[in-house]
Coordinates of C-alpha atoms and ligand atoms in Angstrom, one line a residue:
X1 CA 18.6 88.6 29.8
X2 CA 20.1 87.4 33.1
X3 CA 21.2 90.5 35.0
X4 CA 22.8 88.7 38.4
X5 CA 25.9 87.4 39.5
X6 CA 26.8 85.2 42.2
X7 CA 30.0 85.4 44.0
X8 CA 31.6 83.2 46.8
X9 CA 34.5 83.4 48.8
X10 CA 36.1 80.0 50.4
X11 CA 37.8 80.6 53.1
X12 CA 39.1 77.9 55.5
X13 CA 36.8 79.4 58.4
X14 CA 33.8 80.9 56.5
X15 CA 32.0 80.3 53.3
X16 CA 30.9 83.8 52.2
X17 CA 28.5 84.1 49.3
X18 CA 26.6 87.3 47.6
X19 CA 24.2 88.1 45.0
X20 CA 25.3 91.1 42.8
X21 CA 23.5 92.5 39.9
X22 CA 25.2 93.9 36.6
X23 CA 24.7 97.1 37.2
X24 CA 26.9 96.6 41.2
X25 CA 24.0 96.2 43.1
X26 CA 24.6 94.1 46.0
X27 CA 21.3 92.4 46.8
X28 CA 22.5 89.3 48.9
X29 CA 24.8 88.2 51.3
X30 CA 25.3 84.9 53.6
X31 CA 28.0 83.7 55.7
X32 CA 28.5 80.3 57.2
X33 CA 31.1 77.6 58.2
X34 CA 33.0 76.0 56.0
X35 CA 33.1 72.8 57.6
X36 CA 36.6 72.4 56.2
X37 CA 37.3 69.4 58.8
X38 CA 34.6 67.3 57.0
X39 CA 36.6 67.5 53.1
X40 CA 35.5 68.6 49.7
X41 CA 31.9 67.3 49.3
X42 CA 31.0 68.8 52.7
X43 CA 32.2 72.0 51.6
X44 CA 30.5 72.2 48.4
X45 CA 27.8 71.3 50.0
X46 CA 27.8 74.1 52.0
X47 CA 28.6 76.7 49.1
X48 CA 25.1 75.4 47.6
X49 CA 23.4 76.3 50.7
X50 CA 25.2 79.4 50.8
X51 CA 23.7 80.0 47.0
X52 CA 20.6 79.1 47.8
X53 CA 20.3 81.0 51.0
X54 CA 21.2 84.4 49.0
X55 CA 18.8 83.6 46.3
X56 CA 16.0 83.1 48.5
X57 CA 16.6 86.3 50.6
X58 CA 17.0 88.5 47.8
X59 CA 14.1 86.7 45.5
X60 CA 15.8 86.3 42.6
X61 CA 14.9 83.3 40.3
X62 CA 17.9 80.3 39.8
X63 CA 17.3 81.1 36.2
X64 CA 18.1 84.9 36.2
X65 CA 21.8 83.7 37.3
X66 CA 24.0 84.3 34.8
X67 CA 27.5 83.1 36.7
X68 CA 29.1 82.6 39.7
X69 CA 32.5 82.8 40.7
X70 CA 34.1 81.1 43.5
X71 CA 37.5 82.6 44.7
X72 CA 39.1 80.3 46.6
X73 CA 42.8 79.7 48.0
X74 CA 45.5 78.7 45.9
X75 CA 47.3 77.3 44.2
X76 CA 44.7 76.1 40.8
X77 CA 44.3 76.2 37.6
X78 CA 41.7 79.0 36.7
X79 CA 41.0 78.0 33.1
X80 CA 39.8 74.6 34.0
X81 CA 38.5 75.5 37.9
X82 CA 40.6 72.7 39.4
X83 CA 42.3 73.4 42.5
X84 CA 45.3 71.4 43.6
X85 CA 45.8 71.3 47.4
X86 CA 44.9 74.4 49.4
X87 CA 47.0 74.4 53.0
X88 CA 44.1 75.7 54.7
X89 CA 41.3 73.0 53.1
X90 CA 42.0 69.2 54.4
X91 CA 41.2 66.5 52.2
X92 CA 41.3 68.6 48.8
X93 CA 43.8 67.2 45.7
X94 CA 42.9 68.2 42.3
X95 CA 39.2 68.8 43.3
X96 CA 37.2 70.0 39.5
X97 CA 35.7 72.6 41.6
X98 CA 34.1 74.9 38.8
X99 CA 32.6 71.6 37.1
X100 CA 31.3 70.3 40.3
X101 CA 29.6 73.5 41.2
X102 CA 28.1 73.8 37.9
X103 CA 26.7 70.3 38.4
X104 CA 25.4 71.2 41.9
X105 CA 24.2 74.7 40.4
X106 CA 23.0 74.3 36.9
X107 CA 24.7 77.8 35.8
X108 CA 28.2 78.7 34.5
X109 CA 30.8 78.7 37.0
X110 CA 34.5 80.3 37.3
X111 CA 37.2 79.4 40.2
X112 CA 39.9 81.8 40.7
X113 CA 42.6 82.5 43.0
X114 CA 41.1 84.7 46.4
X115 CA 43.8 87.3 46.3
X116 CA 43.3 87.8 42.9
X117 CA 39.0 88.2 43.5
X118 CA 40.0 90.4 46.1
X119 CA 41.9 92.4 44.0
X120 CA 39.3 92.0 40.9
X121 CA 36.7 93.4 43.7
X122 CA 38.1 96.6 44.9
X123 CA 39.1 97.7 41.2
X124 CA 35.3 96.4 40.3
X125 CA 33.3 98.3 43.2
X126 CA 35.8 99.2 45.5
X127 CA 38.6 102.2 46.4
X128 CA 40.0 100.9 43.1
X129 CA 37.1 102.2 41.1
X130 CA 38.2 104.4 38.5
X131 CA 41.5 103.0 37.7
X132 CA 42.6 100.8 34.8
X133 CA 45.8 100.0 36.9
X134 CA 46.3 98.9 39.9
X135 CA 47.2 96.3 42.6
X136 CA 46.2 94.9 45.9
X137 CA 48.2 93.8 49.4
X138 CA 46.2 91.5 51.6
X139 CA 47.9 92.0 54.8
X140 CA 46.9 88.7 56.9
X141 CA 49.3 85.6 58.2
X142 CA 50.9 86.0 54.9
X143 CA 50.8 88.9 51.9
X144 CA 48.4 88.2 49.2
X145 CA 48.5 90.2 46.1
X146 CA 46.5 91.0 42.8
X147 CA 47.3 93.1 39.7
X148 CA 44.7 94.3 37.3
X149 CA 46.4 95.5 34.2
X150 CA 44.2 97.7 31.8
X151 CA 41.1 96.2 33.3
X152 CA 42.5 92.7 33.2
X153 CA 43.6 90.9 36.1
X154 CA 47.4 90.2 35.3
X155 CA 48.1 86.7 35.5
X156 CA 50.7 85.3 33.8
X157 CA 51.7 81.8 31.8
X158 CA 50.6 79.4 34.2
X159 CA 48.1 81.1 36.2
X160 CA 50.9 81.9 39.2
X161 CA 51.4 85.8 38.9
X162 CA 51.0 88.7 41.1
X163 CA 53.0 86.9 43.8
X164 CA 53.5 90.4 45.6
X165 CA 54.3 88.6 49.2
X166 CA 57.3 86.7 47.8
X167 CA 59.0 89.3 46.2
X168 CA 62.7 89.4 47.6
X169 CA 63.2 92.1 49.8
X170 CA 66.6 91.4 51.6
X171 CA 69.6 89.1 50.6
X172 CA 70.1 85.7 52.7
X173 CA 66.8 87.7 54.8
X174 CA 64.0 85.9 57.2
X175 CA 62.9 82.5 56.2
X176 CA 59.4 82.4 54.3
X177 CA 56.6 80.1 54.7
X178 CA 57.4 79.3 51.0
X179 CA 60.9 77.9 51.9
X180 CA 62.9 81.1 50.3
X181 CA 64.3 83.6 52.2
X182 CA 64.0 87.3 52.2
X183 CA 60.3 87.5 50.9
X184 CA 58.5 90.7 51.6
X185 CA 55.9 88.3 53.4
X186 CA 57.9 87.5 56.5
X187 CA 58.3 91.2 57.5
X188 CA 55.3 92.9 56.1
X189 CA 52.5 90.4 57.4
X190 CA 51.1 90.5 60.4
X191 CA 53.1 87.2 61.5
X192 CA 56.3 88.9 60.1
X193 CA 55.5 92.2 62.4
X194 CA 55.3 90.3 65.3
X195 CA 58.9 88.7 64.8
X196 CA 59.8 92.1 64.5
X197 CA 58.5 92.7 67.5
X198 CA 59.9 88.9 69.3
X199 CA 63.7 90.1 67.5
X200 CA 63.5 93.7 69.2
X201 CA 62.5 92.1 72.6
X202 CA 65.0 88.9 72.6
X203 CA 67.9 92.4 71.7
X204 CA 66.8 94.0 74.8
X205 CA 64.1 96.2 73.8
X206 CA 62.0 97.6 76.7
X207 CA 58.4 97.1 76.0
X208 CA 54.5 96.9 77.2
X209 CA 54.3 93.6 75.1
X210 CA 56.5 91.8 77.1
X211 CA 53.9 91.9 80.3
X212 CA 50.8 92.0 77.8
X213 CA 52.1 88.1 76.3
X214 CA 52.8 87.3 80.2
X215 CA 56.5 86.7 78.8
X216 CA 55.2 84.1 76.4
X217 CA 57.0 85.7 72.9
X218 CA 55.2 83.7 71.3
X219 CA 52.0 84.9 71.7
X220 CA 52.5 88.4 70.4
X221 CA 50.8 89.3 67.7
X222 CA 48.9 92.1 65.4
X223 CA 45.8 92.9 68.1
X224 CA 48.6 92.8 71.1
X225 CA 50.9 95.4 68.7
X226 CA 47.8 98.1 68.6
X227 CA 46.8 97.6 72.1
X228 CA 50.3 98.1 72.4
X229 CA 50.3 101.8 70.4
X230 CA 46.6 102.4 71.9
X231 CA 48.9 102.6 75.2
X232 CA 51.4 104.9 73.9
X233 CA 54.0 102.0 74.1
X234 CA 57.1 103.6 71.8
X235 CA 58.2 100.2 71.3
X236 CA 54.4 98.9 69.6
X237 CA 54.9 102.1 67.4
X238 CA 58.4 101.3 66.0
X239 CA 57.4 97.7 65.1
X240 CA 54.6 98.8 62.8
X241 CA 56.7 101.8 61.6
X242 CA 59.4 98.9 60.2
X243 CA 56.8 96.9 59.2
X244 CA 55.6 100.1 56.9
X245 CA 58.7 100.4 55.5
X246 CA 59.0 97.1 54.5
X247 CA 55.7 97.3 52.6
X248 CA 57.1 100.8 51.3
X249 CA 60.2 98.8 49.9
X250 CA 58.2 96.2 48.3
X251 CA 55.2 98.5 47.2
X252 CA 57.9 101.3 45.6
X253 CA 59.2 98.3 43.4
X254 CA 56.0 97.5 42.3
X255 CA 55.2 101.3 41.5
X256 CA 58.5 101.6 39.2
X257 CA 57.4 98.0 37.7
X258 CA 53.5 98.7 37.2
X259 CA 52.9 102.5 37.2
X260 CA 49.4 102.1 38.9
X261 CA 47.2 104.4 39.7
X262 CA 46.2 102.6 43.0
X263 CA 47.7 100.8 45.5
X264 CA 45.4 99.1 47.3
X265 CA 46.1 97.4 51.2
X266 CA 43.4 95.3 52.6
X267 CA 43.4 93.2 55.9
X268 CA 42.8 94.0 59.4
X269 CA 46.3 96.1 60.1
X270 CA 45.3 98.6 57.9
X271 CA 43.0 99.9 61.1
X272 CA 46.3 101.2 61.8
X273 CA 45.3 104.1 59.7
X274 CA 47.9 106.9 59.4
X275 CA 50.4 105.5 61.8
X276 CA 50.9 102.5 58.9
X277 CA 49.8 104.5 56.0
X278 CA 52.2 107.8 56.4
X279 CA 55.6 105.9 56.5
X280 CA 54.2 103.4 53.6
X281 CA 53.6 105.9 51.1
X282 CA 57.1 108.1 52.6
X283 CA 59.3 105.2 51.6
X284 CA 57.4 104.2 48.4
X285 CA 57.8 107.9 47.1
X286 CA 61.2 107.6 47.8
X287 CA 61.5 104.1 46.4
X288 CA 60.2 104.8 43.3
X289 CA 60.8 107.3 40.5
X290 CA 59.0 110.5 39.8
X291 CA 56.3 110.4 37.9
X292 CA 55.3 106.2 38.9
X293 CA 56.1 108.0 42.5
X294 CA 53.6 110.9 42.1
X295 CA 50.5 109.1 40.0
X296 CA 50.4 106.5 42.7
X297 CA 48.0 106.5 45.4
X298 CA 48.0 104.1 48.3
X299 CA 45.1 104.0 49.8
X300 CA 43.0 101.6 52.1
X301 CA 40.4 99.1 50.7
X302 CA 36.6 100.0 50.4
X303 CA 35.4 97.0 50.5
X304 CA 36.4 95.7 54.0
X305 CA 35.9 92.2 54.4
X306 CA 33.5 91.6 51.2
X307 CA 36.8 92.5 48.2
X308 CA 36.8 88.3 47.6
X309 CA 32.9 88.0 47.4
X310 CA 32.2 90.6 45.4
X311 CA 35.3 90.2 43.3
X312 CA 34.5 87.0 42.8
X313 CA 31.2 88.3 41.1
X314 CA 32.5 90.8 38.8
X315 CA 35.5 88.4 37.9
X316 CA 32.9 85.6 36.8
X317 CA 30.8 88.3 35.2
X318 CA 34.0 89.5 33.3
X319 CA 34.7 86.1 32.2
X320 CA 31.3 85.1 31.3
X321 CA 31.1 88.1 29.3
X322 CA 34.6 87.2 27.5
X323 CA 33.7 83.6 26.9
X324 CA 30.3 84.5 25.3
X325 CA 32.3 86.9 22.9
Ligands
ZN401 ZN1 58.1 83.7 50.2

């Protein structure tokens, strides 16, 4: 029987793919442009080279493949691997992505959305391990989210759920990149903290940030805000202490909702550590009842950077398995 599974993670910059066997074994792993400028074919392209680099390093035979999984940016229908018209991918409408890998691959393949491999990842191999329930935060330009439900990644009618960034946080609030307002995305991403941090400087705030963007507000953002508490700037340390209670107002709803056992963040401002962590899980125990409140970790992810790729392996794995059922 075939005992390995390949993942890949498109991302509009990088193309990252890895060889993973049943049993979790990561045995492969490549990482190269995605050549987004140069449209769909080019890109596929370069996910077969991908493939093929991580089957030649770990020397592994194409026929010992069982899957692979592609996670890639929404939005798509998973069911039939067709993905509409990513913001991030020029040149892609309605691309049959699963299909056309297959064609270029000659085994199975699954497409699914990259915040929902990420989650799939971290509850397969990662600091979600051991939990039936749980969810996943990516913390990037936006907030990503995932919900795995008994084992199964929760995901609704049409494909669309676990939507964690959109959830409403404040009435008639910030404007969202998805043209509502309010969404827990435009204060608990990293673009959101720095308007935080561009509001608190345009109402007088005294701050290191103001000299560190040469008085350019627009060019504040995440790395500048840590320099900014790596200098003992009070000002750096409140904006990422509102922008943890914003995610500790979004996440204690979605402890009362979900009752998970982990909450998983991932992204780079979790190198924050305790500074972002502490006042997170403060306001989501207060934000939350009891016994939800209590039973929830929230912890950082395991994974680092590799949640989608390997998600994306244990997803198609998971979905093989239930197909051949
Ligand atoms: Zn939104």
């Amino acid at each position: 029987v075939s005992e390995y599974i390949i993942g890949v993670d498109l991302g509009g910059t990088n193309v990252k793919t890895a060889l993973v066997s049943r049993d979790k074994k990561i045995l492969g792993k490549d990482s190269r442009p995605t050549r987004a400028e140069d449209g769909p074919n080019a890109v596929m392209e370069c996910m077969t080279e991908g493939v093929e680099a991580v089957l030649k390093c770990s020397g592994v035979d194409k026929k010992d493949i069982l899957a692979a999984g592609f996670g890639a940016p929404g939005p798509m229908n998973w069911q039939t691997g067709v993905v509409f018209s990513p913001p991030n991918l020029p040149g892609w409408k309605n691309v049959p992505l699963a299909d056309e890998m297959q064609k270029r691959l000659g085994f199975p393949c699954f497409v699914d959305n990259d915040a929902n491999v990420a989650c799939y990842g971290e509850y397969w191999l990662g600091a979600g391990q051991g939990a039936e329930n749980m969810c996943l935060l990516t913390l990037g330009t936006g907030v990503g989210g995932g919900i795995v439900v008994f084992g199964q990644l929760l995901r609704g009618i049409d494909g669309t759920a676990a939507e964690i960034g959109h959830l409403k946080v404040m009435r008639d609030g910030r404007l969202c990149g998805c043209g509502a307002r309010g969404c827990l995305e435009a204060y608990a991403s990293v673009t959101g903290m720095s308007r935080t941090a561009v509001e608190g400087i345009e109402t007088g705030a005294k701050t290191i940030l103001t000299e560190m963007c040469g008085g350019d507000l627009k060019k504040i953002d995440g790395k500048m805000i840590s320099d900014g508490i790596a200098q003992g700037d009070e000002f750096s340390k409140h904006v990422m202490h509102e922008t943890a209670v914003w995610l500790g107002i979004g996440i204690g709803s979605l402890i009362n909702l979900l009752n998970p056992e982990k909450v998983v963040l991932c992204g780079g401002m979790i190198a924050a550590g305790d500074v972002l962590f502490n006042p997170i899980r403060e306001t989501a125990k207060k934000m939350s009842f009891e016994v939800p409140g209590n039973r929830a970790e929230i912890v950082p992810a395991g994974l680092g950077a590799d949640s989608g790729v390997i998600g994306s392996a244990g997803c198609a794995l998971a979905r093989y398995e239930a197909m051949a059922k």
